[in-house]
Amino acid sequence: MRLLKLTAILVLISSAVQAQTSVTLTGQWTGTTKSPGTGNDLQIEVKVSETAGSWRYATPATAKKAGPCLNREFPVMIKSHPNAKIVFSVDGPSLIVGCPSFVVTLERTDEQTLTGTFGDGRPVVLKKQ
């Protein structure tokens, strides 16, 4: 009888874990953050496929001049960790020399929202479109 109860508990836990990991990141996400250099608002647009994607800082409407790293899609590598964290690694220099590489660590707060921080501590919130 104990073995039957233990088996039932393990099946329930397995189902719950699978349900949590079955929600996909695939799609388009948008958000905002602050520029590490100027502190100005930056708009973010992220497109995600099964294991990769693209990251784009969009020029804010109030921007007077767009730098070479704005309005360009940079490759993103996406990794999931066992502790439910999602890591986006953006490789700017692979497309344009001088554009930054950075890492963003995120957690899913609901099916439509990812919240987290850049490696330098700046906060970010992404909403699924």
mmCIF file of C-alpha atoms in Angstrom:
data_model
loop_
_atom_site.group_PDB
_atom_site.id
_atom_site.type_symbol
_atom_site.label_atom_id
_atom_site.label_comp_id
_atom_site.label_asym_id
_atom_site.label_seq_id
_atom_site.Cartn_x
_atom_site.Cartn_y
_atom_site.Cartn_z
ATOM 1 C CA MET A 1 0.000 0.000 0.000
ATOM 2 C CA ARG A 2 2.843 2.410 0.811
ATOM 3 C CA LEU A 3 4.408 1.704 -2.572
ATOM 4 C CA LEU A 4 1.118 2.509 -4.304
ATOM 5 C CA LYS A 5 0.839 5.843 -2.442
ATOM 6 C CA LEU A 6 4.455 6.713 -3.231
ATOM 7 C CA THR A 7 3.922 5.901 -6.896
ATOM 8 C CA ALA A 8 0.794 8.080 -7.004
ATOM 9 C CA ILE A 9 2.663 10.992 -5.418
ATOM 10 C CA LEU A 10 5.548 10.665 -7.879
ATOM 11 C CA VAL A 11 3.126 10.628 -10.820
ATOM 12 C CA LEU A 12 1.425 13.791 -9.547
ATOM 13 C CA ILE A 13 4.756 15.578 -9.042
ATOM 14 C CA SER A 14 5.933 14.517 -12.495
ATOM 15 C CA SER A 15 2.703 15.789 -14.059
ATOM 16 C CA ALA A 16 3.040 19.137 -12.284
ATOM 17 C CA VAL A 17 6.652 19.552 -13.407
ATOM 18 C CA GLN A 18 5.767 18.643 -16.978
ATOM 19 C CA ALA A 19 2.875 21.120 -16.961
ATOM 20 C CA GLN A 20 5.196 23.895 -15.773
ATOM 21 C CA THR A 21 7.813 23.198 -18.440
ATOM 22 C CA SER A 22 5.345 22.630 -21.282
ATOM 23 C CA VAL A 23 4.471 26.338 -21.549
ATOM 24 C CA THR A 24 6.433 27.603 -24.502
ATOM 25 C CA LEU A 25 8.472 30.759 -24.867
ATOM 26 C CA THR A 26 7.926 30.715 -28.619
ATOM 27 C CA GLY A 27 6.515 33.959 -29.966
ATOM 28 C CA GLN A 28 7.114 37.687 -29.743
ATOM 29 C CA TRP A 29 7.883 39.494 -26.489
ATOM 30 C CA THR A 30 8.181 43.220 -25.805
ATOM 31 C CA GLY A 31 9.375 45.251 -22.864
ATOM 32 C CA THR A 32 11.418 48.187 -21.667
ATOM 33 C CA THR A 33 14.592 48.768 -19.709
ATOM 34 C CA LYS A 34 17.057 51.585 -19.089
ATOM 35 C CA SER A 35 20.192 52.133 -21.129
ATOM 36 C CA PRO A 36 23.262 51.250 -19.032
ATOM 37 C CA GLY A 37 25.150 54.212 -20.503
ATOM 38 C CA THR A 38 22.591 57.011 -20.559
ATOM 39 C CA GLY A 39 19.765 55.812 -18.321
ATOM 40 C CA ASN A 40 17.292 56.533 -21.131
ATOM 41 C CA ASP A 41 14.355 54.202 -21.712
ATOM 42 C CA LEU A 42 14.957 51.448 -24.255
ATOM 43 C CA GLN A 43 12.235 49.427 -25.921
ATOM 44 C CA ILE A 44 12.928 45.710 -26.355
ATOM 45 C CA GLU A 45 11.526 43.369 -28.987
ATOM 46 C CA VAL A 46 12.358 39.664 -28.734
ATOM 47 C CA LYS A 47 11.386 36.896 -31.149
ATOM 48 C CA VAL A 48 11.743 33.351 -29.836
ATOM 49 C CA SER A 49 11.725 30.048 -31.701
ATOM 50 C CA GLU A 50 12.180 26.660 -30.005
ATOM 51 C CA THR A 51 15.827 27.195 -28.923
ATOM 52 C CA ALA A 52 16.992 30.505 -30.371
ATOM 53 C CA GLY A 53 15.738 33.911 -31.309
ATOM 54 C CA SER A 54 16.528 37.542 -31.897
ATOM 55 C CA TRP A 55 16.819 40.588 -29.629
ATOM 56 C CA ARG A 56 16.257 44.128 -30.821
ATOM 57 C CA TYR A 57 16.477 47.417 -29.002
ATOM 58 C CA ALA A 58 13.953 49.669 -30.727
ATOM 59 C CA THR A 59 14.532 53.372 -30.953
ATOM 60 C CA PRO A 60 12.268 55.201 -28.497
ATOM 61 C CA ALA A 61 10.019 57.819 -30.074
ATOM 62 C CA THR A 62 11.856 60.513 -28.094
ATOM 63 C CA ALA A 63 15.323 59.532 -29.356
ATOM 64 C CA LYS A 64 17.098 62.177 -31.375
ATOM 65 C CA LYS A 65 19.729 59.876 -32.853
ATOM 66 C CA ALA A 66 19.852 56.095 -33.137
ATOM 67 C CA GLY A 67 23.204 54.417 -32.578
ATOM 68 C CA PRO A 68 24.423 51.532 -34.737
ATOM 69 C CA CYS A 69 23.208 48.945 -32.201
ATOM 70 C CA LEU A 70 19.595 50.169 -32.181
ATOM 71 C CA ASN A 71 16.897 48.817 -34.505
ATOM 72 C CA ARG A 72 18.961 45.719 -35.389
ATOM 73 C CA GLU A 73 18.142 42.106 -34.621
ATOM 74 C CA PHE A 74 20.899 40.334 -32.721
ATOM 75 C CA PRO A 75 21.073 36.564 -32.204
ATOM 76 C CA VAL A 76 19.881 35.172 -28.880
ATOM 77 C CA MET A 77 20.772 31.805 -27.380
ATOM 78 C CA ILE A 78 18.164 30.571 -24.921
ATOM 79 C CA LYS A 79 18.894 28.212 -22.043
ATOM 80 C CA SER A 80 16.576 26.879 -19.376
ATOM 81 C CA HIS A 81 17.895 25.937 -15.963
ATOM 82 C CA PRO A 82 16.532 23.362 -13.523
ATOM 83 C CA ASN A 83 15.593 26.090 -11.027
ATOM 84 C CA ALA A 84 13.015 27.474 -13.534
ATOM 85 C CA LYS A 85 15.273 30.328 -14.679
ATOM 86 C CA ILE A 86 15.563 31.211 -18.346
ATOM 87 C CA VAL A 87 18.771 32.769 -19.642
ATOM 88 C CA PHE A 88 18.979 34.842 -22.829
ATOM 89 C CA SER A 89 22.526 35.365 -24.118
ATOM 90 C CA VAL A 90 22.717 38.143 -26.713
ATOM 91 C CA ASP A 91 25.774 38.293 -28.992
ATOM 92 C CA GLY A 92 25.956 41.830 -30.394
ATOM 93 C CA PRO A 93 29.540 41.715 -31.740
ATOM 94 C CA SER A 94 28.697 38.736 -33.963
ATOM 95 C CA LEU A 95 26.660 41.157 -36.080
ATOM 96 C CA ILE A 96 28.272 44.557 -35.472
ATOM 97 C CA VAL A 97 31.684 45.094 -33.892
ATOM 98 C CA GLY A 98 31.286 47.353 -30.854
ATOM 99 C CA CYS A 99 27.728 46.323 -30.010
ATOM 100 C CA PRO A 100 27.425 44.690 -26.587
ATOM 101 C CA SER A 101 27.124 41.070 -25.582
ATOM 102 C CA PHE A 102 25.018 40.536 -22.488
ATOM 103 C CA VAL A 103 23.073 38.006 -20.471
ATOM 104 C CA VAL A 104 19.516 38.386 -19.173
ATOM 105 C CA THR A 105 18.225 36.004 -16.489
ATOM 106 C CA LEU A 106 14.445 35.687 -16.414
ATOM 107 C CA GLU A 107 11.663 33.885 -14.582
ATOM 108 C CA ARG A 108 8.146 33.295 -15.803
ATOM 109 C CA THR A 109 5.758 35.173 -13.503
ATOM 110 C CA ASP A 110 2.726 34.051 -15.514
ATOM 111 C CA GLU A 111 2.074 32.667 -19.011
ATOM 112 C CA GLN A 112 2.422 36.124 -20.565
ATOM 113 C CA THR A 113 5.206 37.692 -18.457
ATOM 114 C CA LEU A 114 8.939 37.181 -17.950
ATOM 115 C CA THR A 115 10.729 39.238 -15.292
ATOM 116 C CA GLY A 116 14.397 39.359 -14.482
ATOM 117 C CA THR A 117 17.647 41.250 -14.607
ATOM 118 C CA PHE A 118 20.576 41.938 -16.861
ATOM 119 C CA GLY A 119 24.024 40.863 -15.687
ATOM 120 C CA ASP A 120 24.608 44.423 -14.430
ATOM 121 C CA GLY A 121 21.457 44.333 -12.280
ATOM 122 C CA ARG A 122 19.112 46.416 -14.448
ATOM 123 C CA PRO A 123 15.535 45.099 -14.264
ATOM 124 C CA VAL A 124 13.570 43.930 -17.278
ATOM 125 C CA VAL A 125 9.969 42.814 -17.840
ATOM 126 C CA LEU A 126 8.915 41.151 -21.091
ATOM 127 C CA LYS A 127 5.280 40.636 -22.105
ATOM 128 C CA LYS A 128 4.191 38.099 -24.691
ATOM 129 C CA GLN A 129 2.380 39.638 -27.668
#
